């Protein structure tokens, strides 16, 4: 949205509700997820930059929420999105219960396994991957290091993981931090004849120029998340200009925020990989009565009939009782209001 089209902060905050949801297991070092929910003429949306993000980075998340709630999420090209399961940094004994939250485990098309979590050993990572491989003999496997490995660690660990997963290893997501290191790792893997695809995540969403990944040949595919890219329209543009296959993923969203990711996946011309949009399964409690939890390895795209626009994607309505149940203290609400105002000032000045 252009600066002159932005609703006033008082309008945004009038219907804003901040909620705090517990997580089943620690994820990105967090045990709870706080987000601010906004309501606009096109429905509900989510403003949920992680706590360490400053106003500049948070402004992208606000822009995405404003697009969703004031302009809408668009018209889908597909009704159903294949969804990968996500296994956080848990021990092997906990892998099966995590997968069970995704419904029919035999229908899960792929599993993203978190690796390189602080405090875990390389053997912990390998045991987790091996257990996923054992439990789901037909599912694809991806590993996500969130850029935590050094170059040497990445080459060594990916070699071991490839031995376990075999041809079911779909790709390694952000094994090392930065764009240039990704390009170097990709070259090293090729020189060692290790046919492991590299996916860029943080190198796309944290870069001033997301397309540098493609320009430097740093990855084989990109992982795109709507909030840090500033909305569905911007994310569609980034994917198109990159010329690379894309995996749409969640930013640890509630069912309301997740709809923006579903909208992106539903509107992409091609969707070669299952998407990382099953993270609602990480919440034991939610803000909508019917959470968007995958069934039979997929999620249906929520749509409504809009006068003059036909079928459009729309986030579900939050349940008032659940909003009250999970609402934060007045102090936390004020803190989030301050974050929104600071992000708004960045957008208004751009």
GROMACS .gro file of C-alpha atoms in nm:
model
  350
    1UNK     CA    1   0.000   0.000   0.000
    2UNK     CA    2   0.115   0.353  -0.074
    3UNK     CA    3   0.177   0.580   0.224
    4UNK     CA    4  -0.124   0.795   0.141
    5UNK     CA    5  -0.346   0.485   0.141
    6UNK     CA    6  -0.250   0.374   0.491
    7UNK     CA    7  -0.527   0.374   0.752
    8UNK     CA    8  -0.446   0.590   1.053
    9UNK     CA    9  -0.278   0.420   1.352
   10UNK     CA   10  -0.582   0.494   1.567
   11UNK     CA   11  -0.796   0.302   1.317
   12UNK     CA   12  -0.555   0.010   1.321
   13UNK     CA   13  -0.536  -0.008   1.698
   14UNK     CA   14  -0.907   0.039   1.759
   15UNK     CA   15  -0.986  -0.323   1.675
   16UNK     CA   16  -0.638  -0.468   1.737
   17UNK     CA   17  -0.604  -0.759   1.979
   18UNK     CA   18  -0.272  -0.901   2.095
   19UNK     CA   19  -0.269  -1.268   2.193
   20UNK     CA   20  -0.012  -1.501   2.344
   21UNK     CA   21  -0.025  -1.869   2.253
   22UNK     CA   22   0.180  -2.149   2.412
   23UNK     CA   23   0.395  -2.372   2.192
   24UNK     CA   24   0.406  -2.748   2.232
   25UNK     CA   25   0.785  -2.746   2.210
   26UNK     CA   26   1.052  -2.478   2.199
   27UNK     CA   27   1.069  -2.329   1.848
   28UNK     CA   28   1.326  -2.068   1.746
   29UNK     CA   29   1.415  -2.049   2.113
   30UNK     CA   30   1.059  -1.953   2.209
   31UNK     CA   31   0.798  -2.125   2.426
   32UNK     CA   32   0.515  -1.880   2.347
   33UNK     CA   33   0.411  -1.686   2.039
   34UNK     CA   34   0.273  -1.334   2.065
   35UNK     CA   35   0.103  -1.166   1.769
   36UNK     CA   36  -0.125  -0.869   1.712
   37UNK     CA   37  -0.443  -0.935   1.515
   38UNK     CA   38  -0.583  -0.654   1.299
   39UNK     CA   39  -0.927  -0.623   1.142
   40UNK     CA   40  -0.991  -0.437   0.818
   41UNK     CA   41  -1.258  -0.420   0.548
   42UNK     CA   42  -1.117  -0.731   0.377
   43UNK     CA   43  -1.101  -0.938   0.695
   44UNK     CA   44  -0.857  -1.021   0.972
   45UNK     CA   45  -0.478  -1.024   0.941
   46UNK     CA   46  -0.176  -1.076   1.162
   47UNK     CA   47   0.114  -0.851   1.264
   48UNK     CA   48   0.368  -1.076   1.432
   49UNK     CA   49   0.734  -0.978   1.385
   50UNK     CA   50   0.955  -1.169   1.626
   51UNK     CA   51   1.052  -0.981   1.944
   52UNK     CA   52   1.406  -0.900   1.835
   53UNK     CA   53   1.298  -0.730   1.511
   54UNK     CA   54   1.327  -0.352   1.497
   55UNK     CA   55   1.098  -0.101   1.324
   56UNK     CA   56   1.260  -0.132   0.979
   57UNK     CA   57   1.217  -0.508   0.963
   58UNK     CA   58   0.879  -0.498   1.137
   59UNK     CA   59   0.750  -0.252   0.876
   60UNK     CA   60   0.746  -0.532   0.616
   61UNK     CA   61   0.528  -0.742   0.847
   62UNK     CA   62   0.291  -0.451   0.899
   63UNK     CA   63   0.271  -0.386   0.525
   64UNK     CA   64   0.178  -0.752   0.471
   65UNK     CA   65  -0.095  -0.733   0.736
   66UNK     CA   66  -0.236  -0.412   0.592
   67UNK     CA   67  -0.249  -0.561   0.242
   68UNK     CA   68  -0.434  -0.866   0.372
   69UNK     CA   69  -0.686  -0.680   0.590
   70UNK     CA   70  -0.749  -0.376   0.369
   71UNK     CA   71  -0.696  -0.502   0.012
   72UNK     CA   72  -0.755  -0.875   0.046
   73UNK     CA   73  -0.566  -1.192  -0.040
   74UNK     CA   74  -0.679  -1.237  -0.400
   75UNK     CA   75  -0.830  -1.522  -0.600
   76UNK     CA   76  -0.686  -1.876  -0.578
   77UNK     CA   77  -0.563  -2.082  -0.871
   78UNK     CA   78  -0.584  -2.403  -0.666
   79UNK     CA   79  -0.815  -2.515  -0.386
   80UNK     CA   80  -0.579  -2.737  -0.190
   81UNK     CA   81  -0.216  -2.698  -0.082
   82UNK     CA   82   0.015  -2.993  -0.003
   83UNK     CA   83   0.171  -2.944   0.340
   84UNK     CA   84   0.492  -3.077   0.488
   85UNK     CA   85   0.516  -3.172   0.853
   86UNK     CA   86   0.766  -2.989   1.070
   87UNK     CA   87   0.971  -3.169   1.334
   88UNK     CA   88   1.135  -2.928   1.580
   89UNK     CA   89   1.451  -3.007   1.773
   90UNK     CA   90   1.309  -3.295   1.976
   91UNK     CA   91   1.455  -3.631   2.072
   92UNK     CA   92   1.387  -3.941   1.861
   93UNK     CA   93   1.121  -4.066   2.104
   94UNK     CA   94   0.922  -3.745   2.053
   95UNK     CA   95   0.924  -3.753   1.671
   96UNK     CA   96   0.629  -3.990   1.635
   97UNK     CA   97   0.393  -3.784   1.860
   98UNK     CA   98   0.488  -3.469   1.666
   99UNK     CA   99   0.406  -3.634   1.334
  100UNK     CA  100   0.078  -3.770   1.472
  101UNK     CA  101  -0.052  -3.412   1.505
  102UNK     CA  102  -0.059  -3.390   1.125
  103UNK     CA  103  -0.334  -3.650   1.093
  104UNK     CA  104  -0.287  -3.944   0.857
  105UNK     CA  105   0.092  -3.980   0.870
  106UNK     CA  106   0.097  -4.198   0.559
  107UNK     CA  107  -0.040  -3.899   0.364
  108UNK     CA  108   0.236  -3.659   0.474
  109UNK     CA  109   0.424  -3.572   0.153
  110UNK     CA  110   0.739  -3.435   0.317
  111UNK     CA  111   0.893  -3.352   0.655
  112UNK     CA  112   1.109  -3.055   0.747
  113UNK     CA  113   1.348  -3.148   1.025
  114UNK     CA  114   1.503  -2.875   1.237
  115UNK     CA  115   1.876  -2.922   1.291
  116UNK     CA  116   2.165  -2.724   1.444
  117UNK     CA  117   1.953  -2.608   1.740
  118UNK     CA  118   2.167  -2.455   2.019
  119UNK     CA  119   2.244  -2.721   2.278
  120UNK     CA  120   2.195  -3.014   2.040
  121UNK     CA  121   2.483  -3.227   1.914
  122UNK     CA  122   2.542  -3.346   1.560
  123UNK     CA  123   2.435  -3.691   1.675
  124UNK     CA  124   2.106  -3.549   1.802
  125UNK     CA  125   2.038  -3.412   1.454
  126UNK     CA  126   2.125  -3.738   1.281
  127UNK     CA  127   1.910  -3.941   1.521
  128UNK     CA  128   1.613  -3.710   1.453
  129UNK     CA  129   1.651  -3.743   1.076
  130UNK     CA  130   1.692  -4.119   1.104
  131UNK     CA  131   1.373  -4.152   1.306
  132UNK     CA  132   1.174  -3.950   1.051
  133UNK     CA  133   1.321  -4.170   0.775
  134UNK     CA  134   1.216  -4.483   0.966
  135UNK     CA  135   0.864  -4.370   1.052
  136UNK     CA  136   0.775  -4.227   0.709
  137UNK     CA  137   0.937  -4.446   0.444
  138UNK     CA  138   0.772  -4.265   0.153
  139UNK     CA  139   0.791  -3.898   0.259
  140UNK     CA  140   1.048  -3.651   0.133
  141UNK     CA  141   1.291  -3.509   0.390
  142UNK     CA  142   1.427  -3.155   0.421
  143UNK     CA  143   1.659  -3.022   0.691
  144UNK     CA  144   1.664  -2.664   0.816
  145UNK     CA  145   1.970  -2.529   0.999
  146UNK     CA  146   1.859  -2.162   1.008
  147UNK     CA  147   2.210  -2.063   0.897
  148UNK     CA  148   2.371  -2.203   1.213
  149UNK     CA  149   2.639  -2.427   1.058
  150UNK     CA  150   2.988  -2.324   0.960
  151UNK     CA  151   3.100  -2.421   0.611
  152UNK     CA  152   3.289  -2.725   0.741
  153UNK     CA  153   2.999  -2.835   0.959
  154UNK     CA  154   2.754  -2.798   0.671
  155UNK     CA  155   2.955  -3.013   0.433
  156UNK     CA  156   3.016  -3.277   0.699
  157UNK     CA  157   2.660  -3.290   0.833
  158UNK     CA  158   2.493  -3.283   0.493
  159UNK     CA  159   2.711  -3.572   0.385
  160UNK     CA  160   2.594  -3.776   0.685
  161UNK     CA  161   2.231  -3.674   0.645
  162UNK     CA  162   2.241  -3.770   0.277
  163UNK     CA  163   2.364  -4.115   0.376
  164UNK     CA  164   2.060  -4.156   0.601
  165UNK     CA  165   1.793  -3.998   0.380
  166UNK     CA  166   1.926  -4.113   0.041
  167UNK     CA  167   1.726  -3.995  -0.259
  168UNK     CA  168   1.446  -3.883  -0.027
  169UNK     CA  169   1.653  -3.579   0.080
  170UNK     CA  170   1.473  -3.299  -0.106
  171UNK     CA  171   1.695  -3.009   0.000
  172UNK     CA  172   1.885  -2.839   0.280
  173UNK     CA  173   1.734  -2.509   0.392
  174UNK     CA  174   1.976  -2.225   0.477
  175UNK     CA  175   2.262  -2.449   0.597
  176UNK     CA  176   2.495  -2.148   0.641
  177UNK     CA  177   2.425  -1.781   0.700
  178UNK     CA  178   2.441  -1.521   0.424
  179UNK     CA  179   2.419  -1.526   0.047
  180UNK     CA  180   2.787  -1.551  -0.050
  181UNK     CA  181   2.849  -1.842   0.192
  182UNK     CA  182   2.549  -2.024   0.042
  183UNK     CA  183   2.701  -1.984  -0.303
  184UNK     CA  184   3.036  -2.115  -0.176
  185UNK     CA  185   2.871  -2.414  -0.007
  186UNK     CA  186   2.681  -2.497  -0.323
  187UNK     CA  187   3.008  -2.496  -0.519
  188UNK     CA  188   3.176  -2.719  -0.261
  189UNK     CA  189   2.893  -2.971  -0.272
  190UNK     CA  190   2.906  -2.981  -0.651
  191UNK     CA  191   3.283  -3.027  -0.650
  192UNK     CA  192   3.246  -3.321  -0.410
  193UNK     CA  193   2.973  -3.469  -0.630
  194UNK     CA  194   2.711  -3.435  -0.357
  195UNK     CA  195   2.382  -3.367  -0.541
  196UNK     CA  196   2.212  -3.186  -0.252
  197UNK     CA  197   1.982  -2.899  -0.341
  198UNK     CA  198   2.018  -2.578  -0.140
  199UNK     CA  199   1.718  -2.368  -0.039
  200UNK     CA  200   1.759  -2.006   0.065
  201UNK     CA  201   1.536  -1.878   0.346
  202UNK     CA  202   1.696  -1.609   0.565
  203UNK     CA  203   1.911  -1.508   0.268
  204UNK     CA  204   1.588  -1.407   0.093
  205UNK     CA  205   1.376  -1.259   0.369
  206UNK     CA  206   1.657  -1.079   0.556
  207UNK     CA  207   1.832  -0.937   0.250
  208UNK     CA  208   1.785  -0.581   0.125
  209UNK     CA  209   1.774  -0.741  -0.221
  210UNK     CA  210   1.605  -1.085  -0.211
  211UNK     CA  211   1.700  -1.142  -0.575
  212UNK     CA  212   2.075  -1.146  -0.501
  213UNK     CA  213   2.034  -1.515  -0.421
  214UNK     CA  214   1.940  -1.582  -0.782
  215UNK     CA  215   2.197  -1.339  -0.922
  216UNK     CA  216   2.483  -1.514  -0.739
  217UNK     CA  217   2.357  -1.867  -0.802
  218UNK     CA  218   2.350  -1.922  -0.427
  219UNK     CA  219   2.054  -2.163  -0.418
  220UNK     CA  220   1.850  -2.410  -0.619
  221UNK     CA  221   1.518  -2.290  -0.477
  222UNK     CA  222   1.387  -2.023  -0.243
  223UNK     CA  223   1.173  -2.039   0.069
  224UNK     CA  224   0.931  -1.749   0.080
  225UNK     CA  225   0.733  -1.616   0.374
  226UNK     CA  226   0.472  -1.349   0.317
  227UNK     CA  227   0.520  -1.121   0.622
  228UNK     CA  228   0.893  -1.042   0.584
  229UNK     CA  229   0.848  -0.980   0.211
  230UNK     CA  230   0.572  -0.724   0.269
  231UNK     CA  231   0.266  -0.912   0.146
  232UNK     CA  232   0.135  -1.161  -0.104
  233UNK     CA  233   0.176  -0.936  -0.409
  234UNK     CA  234   0.539  -0.858  -0.327
  235UNK     CA  235   0.613  -1.226  -0.261
  236UNK     CA  236   0.462  -1.324  -0.597
  237UNK     CA  237   0.687  -1.067  -0.763
  238UNK     CA  238   1.000  -1.197  -0.586
  239UNK     CA  239   0.927  -1.557  -0.690
  240UNK     CA  240   0.858  -1.456  -1.051
  241UNK     CA  241   1.174  -1.246  -1.080
  242UNK     CA  242   1.395  -1.507  -0.913
  243UNK     CA  243   1.318  -1.767  -1.178
  244UNK     CA  244   1.357  -2.040  -0.914
  245UNK     CA  245   1.113  -2.292  -0.768
  246UNK     CA  246   0.957  -2.169  -0.443
  247UNK     CA  247   0.846  -2.329  -0.119
  248UNK     CA  248   0.593  -2.121   0.074
  249UNK     CA  249   0.651  -2.135   0.447
  250UNK     CA  250   0.502  -2.002   0.770
  251UNK     CA  251   0.649  -1.744   1.005
  252UNK     CA  252   0.505  -1.935   1.302
  253UNK     CA  253   0.165  -1.782   1.230
  254UNK     CA  254  -0.173  -1.846   1.384
  255UNK     CA  255  -0.451  -1.967   1.154
  256UNK     CA  256  -0.527  -1.604   1.073
  257UNK     CA  257  -0.175  -1.515   0.963
  258UNK     CA  258  -0.132  -1.850   0.792
  259UNK     CA  259  -0.396  -1.758   0.534
  260UNK     CA  260  -0.158  -1.512   0.370
  261UNK     CA  261   0.084  -1.800   0.310
  262UNK     CA  262  -0.198  -2.016   0.177
  263UNK     CA  263  -0.296  -1.731  -0.054
  264UNK     CA  264   0.057  -1.709  -0.193
  265UNK     CA  265   0.073  -2.086  -0.245
  266UNK     CA  266  -0.272  -2.085  -0.405
  267UNK     CA  267  -0.177  -1.808  -0.648
  268UNK     CA  268   0.168  -1.924  -0.763
  269UNK     CA  269   0.171  -2.050  -1.125
  270UNK     CA  270   0.362  -2.362  -1.014
  271UNK     CA  271   0.392  -2.535  -0.677
  272UNK     CA  272   0.652  -2.811  -0.712
  273UNK     CA  273   0.708  -2.869  -0.339
  274UNK     CA  274   0.484  -2.926  -0.039
  275UNK     CA  275   0.461  -2.608   0.165
  276UNK     CA  276   0.569  -2.537   0.521
  277UNK     CA  277   0.228  -2.412   0.628
  278UNK     CA  278   0.142  -2.675   0.886
  279UNK     CA  279   0.285  -2.492   1.186
  280UNK     CA  280  -0.053  -2.441   1.353
  281UNK     CA  281   0.007  -2.798   1.473
  282UNK     CA  282   0.275  -2.652   1.701
  283UNK     CA  283   0.006  -2.469   1.903
  284UNK     CA  284  -0.196  -2.669   2.158
  285UNK     CA  285  -0.446  -2.381   2.166
  286UNK     CA  286  -0.554  -2.135   1.897
  287UNK     CA  287  -0.764  -1.822   1.831
  288UNK     CA  288  -1.011  -1.971   1.582
  289UNK     CA  289  -1.266  -2.240   1.654
  290UNK     CA  290  -1.151  -2.458   1.364
  291UNK     CA  291  -0.770  -2.421   1.334
  292UNK     CA  292  -0.602  -2.473   0.998
  293UNK     CA  293  -0.442  -2.807   1.078
  294UNK     CA  294  -0.349  -3.023   0.777
  295UNK     CA  295  -0.559  -3.325   0.693
  296UNK     CA  296  -0.433  -3.606   0.468
  297UNK     CA  297  -0.119  -3.405   0.394
  298UNK     CA  298  -0.297  -3.092   0.270
  299UNK     CA  299  -0.484  -2.775   0.365
  300UNK     CA  300  -0.787  -2.637   0.185
  301UNK     CA  301  -0.770  -2.269   0.097
  302UNK     CA  302  -1.033  -2.069   0.292
  303UNK     CA  303  -1.249  -1.877   0.046
  304UNK     CA  304  -1.568  -1.670   0.044
  305UNK     CA  305  -1.792  -1.535  -0.229
  306UNK     CA  306  -1.730  -1.162  -0.259
  307UNK     CA  307  -1.981  -0.934  -0.439
  308UNK     CA  308  -1.823  -0.808  -0.761
  309UNK     CA  309  -1.500  -1.005  -0.708
  310UNK     CA  310  -1.612  -1.366  -0.714
  311UNK     CA  311  -1.431  -1.623  -0.504
  312UNK     CA  312  -1.161  -1.467  -0.287
  313UNK     CA  313  -0.932  -1.598  -0.015
  314UNK     CA  314  -1.024  -1.479   0.333
  315UNK     CA  315  -0.886  -1.552   0.678
  316UNK     CA  316  -1.117  -1.719   0.931
  317UNK     CA  317  -1.282  -1.509   1.201
  318UNK     CA  318  -1.126  -1.537   1.546
  319UNK     CA  319  -1.344  -1.676   1.820
  320UNK     CA  320  -1.428  -1.397   2.072
  321UNK     CA  321  -1.398  -1.632   2.369
  322UNK     CA  322  -1.057  -1.757   2.254
  323UNK     CA  323  -0.942  -1.399   2.198
  324UNK     CA  324  -1.032  -1.316   2.558
  325UNK     CA  325  -0.872  -1.634   2.683
  326UNK     CA  326  -0.538  -1.564   2.515
  327UNK     CA  327  -0.528  -1.185   2.531
  328UNK     CA  328  -0.218  -1.031   2.686
  329UNK     CA  329  -0.186  -0.789   2.975
  330UNK     CA  330  -0.242  -0.418   2.926
  331UNK     CA  331   0.134  -0.369   2.950
  332UNK     CA  332   0.203  -0.615   2.668
  333UNK     CA  333  -0.077  -0.467   2.458
  334UNK     CA  334   0.085  -0.124   2.499
  335UNK     CA  335   0.424  -0.270   2.401
  336UNK     CA  336   0.276  -0.413   2.081
  337UNK     CA  337   0.092  -0.089   2.008
  338UNK     CA  338   0.428   0.085   2.028
  339UNK     CA  339   0.582  -0.164   1.787
  340UNK     CA  340   0.300  -0.112   1.541
  341UNK     CA  341   0.332   0.266   1.564
  342UNK     CA  342   0.708   0.251   1.507
  343UNK     CA  343   0.663   0.021   1.205
  344UNK     CA  344   0.387   0.247   1.076
  345UNK     CA  345   0.620   0.549   1.092
  346UNK     CA  346   0.871   0.360   0.876
  347UNK     CA  347   0.600   0.283   0.618
  348UNK     CA  348   0.462   0.634   0.623
  349UNK     CA  349   0.807   0.778   0.567
  350UNK     CA  350   0.896   0.544   0.280
   0.00000   0.00000   0.00000
